[in-house]
Amino acid sequence: MTLLRHKIQELISKRRPDCIVSDMLHPWTPGAAAKIGIMRFVFQGTCMFTSSLKDTIQSPYSPHLKTQSNCEPFVIPGLPDPITMTDHSFPISNPKRVYTQLMEEWRDAELKSYGVLVNNFYELDCEYTHHYEKIMGHKVFHIGPAALNWQREGGERAQDSGRRNRVPEFPQLKKSQLRCNSIWIVLGKDSEEEEEEWLPKGFKERTKDRNDHQGWAPRVLILDHQSVGGFLTHCCGWNLVIEAVSAGVPMATWPLYAEHFYNEKLVNQVLGIGVEVGKMDWNLWVDAGKEVVRRENVERAVRELMDGGDPAAERRREKAKELGEKAKRAVEEGGLSHRNLTVLIEGQKQLRDAKAAGI
C-alpha cells in the first residue's frame, strides 16, 4: 500500500477534495490532508468493540503479559464487559509480533484525524463507542450496515456485492475440515483429482440438487433468505459479521487470524447471538494453524445453535432477530446511520463554502 503513496498524494493535490476518507493502511494521509487544509476521516473496517480491544493492547494494562502460560485465561480490564481471552487467541499480544509496530503507526495516524467512520449501527456496540470516544478523543460516525443500502437498491446490486466481497486471502483449511452439507464458497484452482481428496466419492453428483459449490455467491441475499437458520463463519473481517447481524441470523464462530477472535467475543460474550466452535490458537495469517477443529466440535456448535427446543437457542435467535430489525431501521431515512452520514456530508459542504467565501 505504501507504494501508492506518491501517486495518491499527486491526485489529492490535483483534485483538491473536500476531505479524505482512508483506512488504517494509509497512515500518511493525515499529513496529506493537513497540507491542503482539509480533514482526514478514518474508515474503520472493524467495529468499536474490536477497536477498543486493540487499543487495550497498547495500554499500560497488558494483562496477557502477566499470565503463566498461553492457555491461561485472563480478563481484559477497563472495558464495559468482562471479556475473557487467552494469549493463544489474543492477536498482537506478543510485543515481538509483526502487527505491534503497525498498530502503533496506525494509532498515531488516527489520533491526528478528525473522526472515525464505521460500517456499523450505533445500537450494536454503543457502550464500546462511548469507551472508544473517551479514550481516543474522537467522534465516531456509524454509517452502516452498508450491505442493507445495497439490498435496498435492488437484488442486482446486492448480488454484485457478493462478487465484490471476495476475500483474496481466504482461510486455508485442512482437507479433513471440509466435509459437510452446505453452500460452499470455494476460492482456488483445485483440480477434480484434488477435490476428490476432501470431497466424499460421488458427492457432487449426489448433492447437485441441494448443494451449491462455486467460487463466489451473493452472500447478502443468501443470509437474508428465510430458509437460513444459522451461519458458520470464520468472523473473517467485519463484513461477514455485520451482514449476518443485519439479516438477523445467529452464528457459529470459527476464528482463525487477525481480528477474528475479537469479533467472536462480541458475537458470543457481548451480543449473545452465537456459539463458539472451540478454535483457540491465533495465527499470523491465512493458514488454519496447528490446531485442527474436529467435526465433532462443529457438530456440537451447529446442534447447539439450531436446536429449536433449547431455550438458550431460542434466546439467541430472538436477539439476532431484534438486532437485524435495529440494523434495518438505522439505514432508513431518519435512522441514526442515515442521519450521521447526512450530517457529515452537509458539514463538509459548509466548510467548503466557507473556505470559498474566505470566511
Short mmCIF file of C-alpha atoms in Angstrom, two decimals:
data_model
loop_
_atom_site.label_atom_id
_atom_site.label_comp_id
_atom_site.label_asym_id
_atom_site.label_seq_id
_atom_site.Cartn_x
_atom_site.Cartn_y
_atom_site.Cartn_z
CA MET A 1 0.00 0.00 0.00
CA THR A 2 2.86 2.38 0.73
CA LEU A 3 3.91 2.17 -2.93
CA LEU A 4 0.70 4.03 -3.81
CA ARG A 5 1.51 6.97 -1.55
CA HIS A 6 3.23 9.23 -4.09
CA LYS A 7 0.58 8.77 -6.78
CA ILE A 8 -2.30 9.29 -4.35
CA GLN A 9 -0.68 12.45 -2.99
CA GLU A 10 -0.40 13.78 -6.55
CA LEU A 11 -4.08 13.00 -7.11
CA ILE A 12 -5.10 14.74 -3.87
CA SER A 13 -3.11 17.87 -4.75
CA LYS A 14 -4.64 17.94 -8.23
CA ARG A 15 -8.28 17.22 -7.33
CA ARG A 16 -8.38 19.24 -4.06
CA PRO A 17 -11.11 17.15 -2.34
CA ASP A 18 -13.28 18.46 0.49
CA CYS A 19 -11.97 15.74 2.82
CA ILE A 20 -10.08 12.46 2.81
CA VAL A 21 -11.58 9.17 3.99
CA SER A 22 -8.92 6.48 4.27
CA ASP A 23 -8.45 3.28 6.21
CA MET A 24 -5.66 2.42 8.59
CA LEU A 25 -3.39 1.10 5.83
CA HIS A 26 -2.75 4.70 4.74
CA PRO A 27 -1.28 6.28 7.92
CA TRP A 28 0.36 9.07 5.89
CA THR A 29 -2.98 10.61 4.82
CA PRO A 30 -3.41 12.94 7.87
CA GLY A 31 -0.30 14.77 6.70
CA ALA A 32 -1.58 14.97 3.13
CA ALA A 33 -4.90 16.37 4.38
CA ALA A 34 -3.23 18.96 6.61
CA LYS A 35 -1.06 20.10 3.72
CA ILE A 36 -4.08 21.34 1.76
CA GLY A 37 -6.15 22.34 4.79
CA ILE A 38 -8.84 19.63 4.83
CA MET A 39 -9.95 16.94 7.28
CA ARG A 40 -8.98 13.28 7.24
CA PHE A 41 -11.51 10.74 8.49
CA VAL A 42 -10.54 7.17 9.34
CA PHE A 43 -12.67 4.46 7.80
CA GLN A 44 -12.60 1.74 10.43
CA GLY A 45 -13.01 -1.69 8.85
CA THR A 46 -13.90 -3.19 12.23
CA CYS A 47 -16.43 -2.36 14.93
CA MET A 48 -15.83 -0.20 18.01
CA PHE A 49 -15.70 -3.29 20.20
CA THR A 50 -12.71 -4.61 18.27
CA SER A 51 -11.12 -1.17 18.13
CA SER A 52 -11.43 -0.89 21.91
CA LEU A 53 -9.74 -4.25 22.41
CA LYS A 54 -6.93 -3.28 20.04
CA ASP A 55 -6.40 -0.07 21.98
CA THR A 56 -6.16 -2.05 25.23
CA ILE A 57 -3.21 -3.97 23.81
CA GLN A 58 -1.27 -0.72 23.57
CA SER A 59 -2.33 0.47 27.02
CA PRO A 60 -0.36 0.07 30.28
CA TYR A 61 -2.66 -2.81 31.31
CA SER A 62 -1.06 -5.58 29.19
CA PRO A 63 -2.88 -8.37 31.09
CA HIS A 64 -1.58 -11.03 28.69
CA LEU A 65 1.98 -10.43 29.90
CA LYS A 66 1.02 -11.45 33.44
CA THR A 67 -0.15 -14.98 32.61
CA GLN A 68 1.86 -18.12 33.32
CA SER A 69 1.05 -19.85 30.02
CA ASN A 70 -0.51 -19.18 26.62
CA CYS A 71 -3.58 -21.17 27.64
CA GLU A 72 -4.28 -19.31 30.91
CA PRO A 73 -7.43 -17.17 30.58
CA PHE A 74 -7.38 -13.52 31.58
CA VAL A 75 -9.92 -10.71 31.72
CA ILE A 76 -9.20 -7.60 29.65
CA PRO A 77 -9.54 -4.67 32.11
CA GLY A 78 -11.10 -1.29 31.53
CA LEU A 79 -13.88 -2.44 29.20
CA PRO A 80 -17.67 -2.24 29.69
CA ASP A 81 -17.87 -6.06 29.83
CA PRO A 82 -15.56 -8.69 31.40
CA ILE A 83 -14.10 -10.06 28.15
CA THR A 84 -12.10 -13.26 28.70
CA MET A 85 -9.35 -14.42 26.34
CA THR A 86 -6.13 -16.43 26.31
CA ASP A 87 -2.77 -15.49 24.87
CA HIS A 88 -3.33 -18.12 22.18
CA SER A 89 -6.37 -16.24 20.91
CA PHE A 90 -5.16 -12.71 21.61
CA PRO A 91 -3.83 -11.06 18.41
CA ILE A 92 -0.70 -8.96 18.81
CA SER A 93 -0.34 -9.93 22.46
CA ASN A 94 3.35 -10.74 21.96
CA PRO A 95 5.31 -7.48 21.54
CA LYS A 96 7.58 -9.21 19.04
CA ARG A 97 4.72 -9.98 16.66
CA VAL A 98 4.77 -8.11 13.38
CA TYR A 99 1.44 -6.36 13.96
CA THR A 100 2.59 -4.45 17.03
CA GLN A 101 4.67 -1.86 15.19
CA LEU A 102 1.99 -1.41 12.54
CA MET A 103 -0.67 -0.92 15.20
CA GLU A 104 1.32 1.85 16.84
CA GLU A 105 1.74 3.61 13.50
CA TRP A 106 -1.94 3.30 12.68
CA ARG A 107 -2.96 4.56 16.12
CA ASP A 108 -0.72 7.63 15.87
CA ALA A 109 -2.23 8.47 12.49
CA GLU A 110 -5.75 8.06 13.86
CA LEU A 111 -5.03 10.50 16.69
CA LYS A 112 -4.19 13.11 14.04
CA SER A 113 -7.52 12.60 12.27
CA TYR A 114 -10.86 14.32 12.81
CA GLY A 115 -13.12 11.33 13.33
CA VAL A 116 -13.93 7.70 12.58
CA LEU A 117 -16.45 6.26 10.12
CA VAL A 118 -17.74 2.77 10.91
CA ASN A 119 -19.69 0.24 8.84
CA ASN A 120 -21.95 -0.48 11.78
CA PHE A 121 -25.03 0.82 13.58
CA TYR A 122 -24.91 2.52 16.96
CA GLU A 123 -27.10 0.10 18.93
CA LEU A 124 -24.80 -2.85 18.23
CA ASP A 125 -21.87 -1.68 20.37
CA CYS A 126 -22.92 1.69 21.81
CA GLU A 127 -21.08 1.19 25.13
CA TYR A 128 -17.84 0.50 23.30
CA THR A 129 -18.40 3.54 21.10
CA HIS A 130 -18.53 5.74 24.21
CA HIS A 131 -15.49 3.94 25.60
CA TYR A 132 -13.53 4.50 22.39
CA GLU A 133 -14.53 8.15 22.07
CA LYS A 134 -13.42 8.76 25.65
CA ILE A 135 -10.04 7.04 25.19
CA MET A 136 -9.22 8.39 21.73
CA GLY A 137 -10.98 11.75 21.99
CA HIS A 138 -12.66 11.18 18.63
CA LYS A 139 -16.12 11.48 17.20
CA VAL A 140 -17.42 8.17 15.83
CA PHE A 141 -19.90 8.21 12.93
CA HIS A 142 -21.88 4.99 12.48
CA ILE A 143 -22.94 4.90 8.82
CA GLY A 144 -23.92 1.26 8.28
CA PRO A 145 -24.69 -1.50 7.74
CA ALA A 146 -23.64 -0.77 4.15
CA ALA A 147 -24.94 -4.13 2.91
CA LEU A 148 -28.51 -3.04 3.70
CA ASN A 149 -28.10 0.01 1.47
CA TRP A 150 -27.07 -2.27 -1.39
CA GLN A 151 -30.03 -4.50 -0.66
CA ARG A 152 -32.47 -1.59 -0.75
CA GLU A 153 -31.19 -0.64 -4.20
CA GLY A 154 -32.28 -3.98 -5.62
CA GLY A 155 -31.25 -7.59 -5.95
CA GLU A 156 -28.85 -6.93 -8.83
CA ARG A 157 -26.76 -4.54 -6.71
CA ALA A 158 -26.85 -6.92 -3.74
CA GLN A 159 -25.85 -9.80 -5.99
CA ASP A 160 -22.97 -7.73 -7.33
CA SER A 161 -21.84 -7.10 -3.75
CA GLY A 162 -21.31 -10.83 -3.43
CA ARG A 163 -18.78 -10.68 -6.25
CA ARG A 164 -17.02 -7.69 -4.75
CA ASN A 165 -16.92 -9.23 -1.29
CA ARG A 166 -14.49 -11.96 -2.27
CA VAL A 167 -11.77 -12.48 0.30
CA PRO A 168 -8.47 -12.86 -1.59
CA GLU A 169 -6.66 -14.39 1.40
CA PHE A 170 -9.38 -16.98 2.04
CA PRO A 171 -8.55 -19.17 5.08
CA GLN A 172 -6.79 -22.38 4.16
CA LEU A 173 -8.43 -25.27 5.98
CA LYS A 174 -7.28 -28.82 6.42
CA LYS A 175 -8.96 -31.23 3.99
CA SER A 176 -10.43 -33.10 6.97
CA GLN A 177 -12.32 -29.92 7.90
CA LEU A 178 -14.10 -29.51 4.57
CA ARG A 179 -16.73 -32.25 4.77
CA CYS A 180 -20.29 -31.12 5.49
CA ASN A 181 -23.60 -30.33 3.76
CA SER A 182 -23.64 -26.66 2.90
CA ILE A 183 -23.31 -23.94 0.32
CA TRP A 184 -19.56 -23.93 -0.33
CA ILE A 185 -17.88 -20.74 -1.46
CA VAL A 186 -14.53 -22.10 -2.59
CA LEU A 187 -11.71 -19.92 -3.88
CA GLY A 188 -8.90 -21.78 -5.59
CA LYS A 189 -7.94 -23.84 -8.60
CA ASP A 190 -8.24 -27.38 -7.28
CA SER A 191 -8.38 -29.99 -10.00
CA GLU A 192 -11.03 -32.68 -9.97
CA GLU A 193 -8.42 -35.08 -8.61
CA GLU A 194 -7.52 -32.73 -5.75
CA GLU A 195 -11.18 -32.21 -4.87
CA GLU A 196 -11.62 -35.96 -4.52
CA GLU A 197 -9.17 -35.81 -1.59
CA TRP A 198 -11.60 -33.83 0.55
CA LEU A 199 -14.99 -34.43 -1.07
CA PRO A 200 -16.64 -37.82 -0.48
CA LYS A 201 -16.73 -40.02 -3.57
CA GLY A 202 -19.64 -39.07 -5.83
CA PHE A 203 -20.51 -36.11 -3.59
CA LYS A 204 -21.12 -33.58 -6.39
CA GLU A 205 -23.38 -35.90 -8.34
CA ARG A 206 -25.41 -36.99 -5.30
CA THR A 207 -25.92 -33.45 -3.97
CA LYS A 208 -26.15 -31.42 -7.17
CA ASP A 209 -29.82 -30.61 -6.47
CA ARG A 210 -29.32 -29.48 -2.85
CA ASN A 211 -25.73 -28.24 -2.57
CA ASP A 212 -24.01 -25.41 -4.36
CA HIS A 213 -20.25 -25.46 -4.96
CA GLN A 214 -18.76 -22.33 -6.51
CA GLY A 215 -16.18 -19.55 -6.27
CA TRP A 216 -18.50 -16.68 -5.34
CA ALA A 217 -22.03 -16.17 -4.09
CA PRO A 218 -24.42 -13.29 -3.31
CA ARG A 219 -23.78 -13.59 0.43
CA VAL A 220 -26.16 -10.80 1.45
CA LEU A 221 -29.08 -12.39 -0.39
CA ILE A 222 -28.28 -15.86 0.95
CA LEU A 223 -28.14 -14.69 4.57
CA ASP A 224 -31.44 -12.86 4.16
CA HIS A 225 -33.22 -15.93 2.79
CA GLN A 226 -35.95 -17.29 5.07
CA SER A 227 -34.54 -20.82 4.96
CA VAL A 228 -31.20 -19.81 6.52
CA GLY A 229 -31.27 -20.63 10.23
CA GLY A 230 -27.60 -20.11 11.11
CA PHE A 231 -24.24 -19.05 9.74
CA LEU A 232 -20.98 -20.92 10.36
CA THR A 233 -18.42 -18.15 9.99
CA HIS A 234 -14.72 -17.53 10.46
CA CYS A 235 -15.59 -13.98 11.61
CA CYS A 236 -13.27 -13.27 8.67
CA GLY A 237 -13.40 -9.49 8.64
CA TRP A 238 -16.21 -7.32 9.97
CA ASN A 239 -18.31 -7.62 6.79
CA LEU A 240 -19.19 -11.24 7.49
CA VAL A 241 -20.39 -10.47 11.00
CA ILE A 242 -22.35 -7.30 10.24
CA GLU A 243 -24.07 -8.92 7.26
CA ALA A 244 -25.23 -11.84 9.42
CA VAL A 245 -26.38 -9.43 12.15
CA SER A 246 -28.26 -7.35 9.55
CA ALA A 247 -30.06 -10.45 8.35
CA GLY A 248 -30.98 -11.44 11.92
CA VAL A 249 -29.06 -14.74 11.65
CA PRO A 250 -27.29 -16.32 14.68
CA MET A 251 -23.74 -17.59 14.17
CA ALA A 252 -21.42 -20.48 14.95
CA THR A 253 -17.99 -18.85 15.18
CA TRP A 254 -14.71 -20.38 13.97
CA PRO A 255 -12.00 -17.66 14.07
CA LEU A 256 -8.56 -18.12 12.53
CA TYR A 257 -6.38 -14.99 12.45
CA ALA A 258 -6.22 -11.16 12.55
CA GLU A 259 -9.18 -9.71 14.50
CA HIS A 260 -11.39 -12.81 14.08
CA PHE A 261 -11.18 -13.69 17.77
CA TYR A 262 -12.25 -10.16 18.76
CA ASN A 263 -15.31 -10.46 16.51
CA GLU A 264 -16.07 -13.84 18.08
CA LYS A 265 -16.06 -12.33 21.58
CA LEU A 266 -18.52 -9.63 20.50
CA VAL A 267 -20.88 -12.16 18.92
CA ASN A 268 -20.83 -14.58 21.86
CA GLN A 269 -19.87 -12.78 25.07
CA VAL A 270 -21.48 -9.39 24.42
CA LEU A 271 -24.35 -9.82 21.96
CA GLY A 272 -25.24 -13.39 22.89
CA ILE A 273 -26.14 -14.42 19.32
CA GLY A 274 -23.57 -17.12 18.67
CA VAL A 275 -21.90 -20.37 19.70
CA GLU A 276 -18.15 -20.97 19.67
CA VAL A 277 -16.82 -23.92 17.68
CA GLY A 278 -13.83 -24.02 20.00
CA LYS A 279 -10.89 -22.73 17.98
CA MET A 280 -8.21 -21.45 20.37
CA ASP A 281 -4.95 -20.70 18.53
CA TRP A 282 -4.50 -17.37 16.79
CA ASN A 283 -2.47 -17.47 13.57
CA LEU A 284 -0.36 -14.82 11.93
CA TRP A 285 -2.10 -15.05 8.60
CA VAL A 286 -4.35 -17.25 6.49
CA ASP A 287 -3.49 -20.85 7.30
CA ALA A 288 -5.66 -22.89 9.62
CA GLY A 289 -2.96 -23.23 12.26
CA LYS A 290 -1.65 -26.26 14.09
CA GLU A 291 -4.87 -26.92 15.93
CA VAL A 292 -7.44 -28.84 13.89
CA VAL A 293 -11.08 -28.24 14.78
CA ARG A 294 -12.69 -31.67 14.66
CA ARG A 295 -16.03 -32.39 13.06
CA GLU A 296 -17.41 -33.26 16.49
CA ASN A 297 -16.80 -29.67 17.59
CA VAL A 298 -18.57 -28.30 14.53
CA GLU A 299 -21.48 -30.70 15.01
CA ARG A 300 -21.84 -29.70 18.67
CA ALA A 301 -21.84 -25.98 17.81
CA VAL A 302 -24.34 -26.36 14.96
CA ARG A 303 -26.71 -28.50 17.04
CA GLU A 304 -26.48 -26.04 19.91
CA LEU A 305 -27.14 -23.15 17.53
CA MET A 306 -30.07 -24.76 15.69
CA ASP A 307 -31.84 -26.69 18.47
CA GLY A 308 -35.36 -25.32 18.35
CA GLY A 309 -36.31 -26.88 21.68
CA ASP A 310 -33.48 -25.33 23.65
CA PRO A 311 -34.42 -22.09 25.49
CA ALA A 312 -30.85 -20.77 25.06
CA ALA A 313 -31.02 -21.32 21.29
CA GLU A 314 -34.38 -19.57 21.16
CA ARG A 315 -32.99 -16.58 23.05
CA ARG A 316 -30.06 -16.35 20.64
CA ARG A 317 -32.43 -16.42 17.71
CA GLU A 318 -34.67 -13.74 19.20
CA LYS A 319 -31.69 -11.49 19.99
CA ALA A 320 -30.36 -11.91 16.45
CA LYS A 321 -33.76 -11.05 15.01
CA GLU A 322 -34.05 -7.92 17.18
CA LEU A 323 -30.59 -6.72 16.10
CA GLY A 324 -31.49 -7.32 12.46
CA GLU A 325 -34.56 -5.11 12.82
CA LYS A 326 -32.50 -2.37 14.51
CA ALA A 327 -29.94 -2.54 11.72
CA LYS A 328 -32.63 -2.01 9.08
CA ARG A 329 -34.10 0.97 10.95
CA ALA A 330 -30.65 2.56 11.24
CA VAL A 331 -30.19 2.94 7.46
CA GLU A 332 -33.74 4.04 6.70
CA GLU A 333 -34.35 7.73 6.13
CA GLY A 334 -34.38 9.33 9.57
CA GLY A 335 -32.46 6.42 11.11
CA LEU A 336 -29.28 7.19 13.07
CA SER A 337 -26.82 5.90 10.46
CA HIS A 338 -28.67 7.80 7.74
CA ARG A 339 -28.61 10.99 9.85
CA ASN A 340 -24.91 10.57 10.67
CA LEU A 341 -23.95 10.37 7.01
CA THR A 342 -26.19 13.30 6.12
CA VAL A 343 -24.71 15.50 8.88
CA LEU A 344 -21.19 14.51 7.87
CA ILE A 345 -21.72 15.42 4.21
CA GLU A 346 -23.54 18.67 4.98
CA GLY A 347 -20.80 19.69 7.41
CA GLN A 348 -18.13 19.20 4.77
CA LYS A 349 -20.19 21.24 2.27
CA GLN A 350 -20.45 24.12 4.73
CA LEU A 351 -16.71 24.09 5.37
CA ARG A 352 -16.03 24.10 1.64
CA ASP A 353 -18.41 27.01 1.04
CA ALA A 354 -16.98 28.98 3.96
CA LYS A 355 -13.46 28.46 2.64
CA ALA A 356 -14.52 29.60 -0.83
CA ALA A 357 -16.08 32.72 0.68
CA GLY A 358 -12.91 33.48 2.62
CA ILE A 359 -14.63 33.10 5.99
#
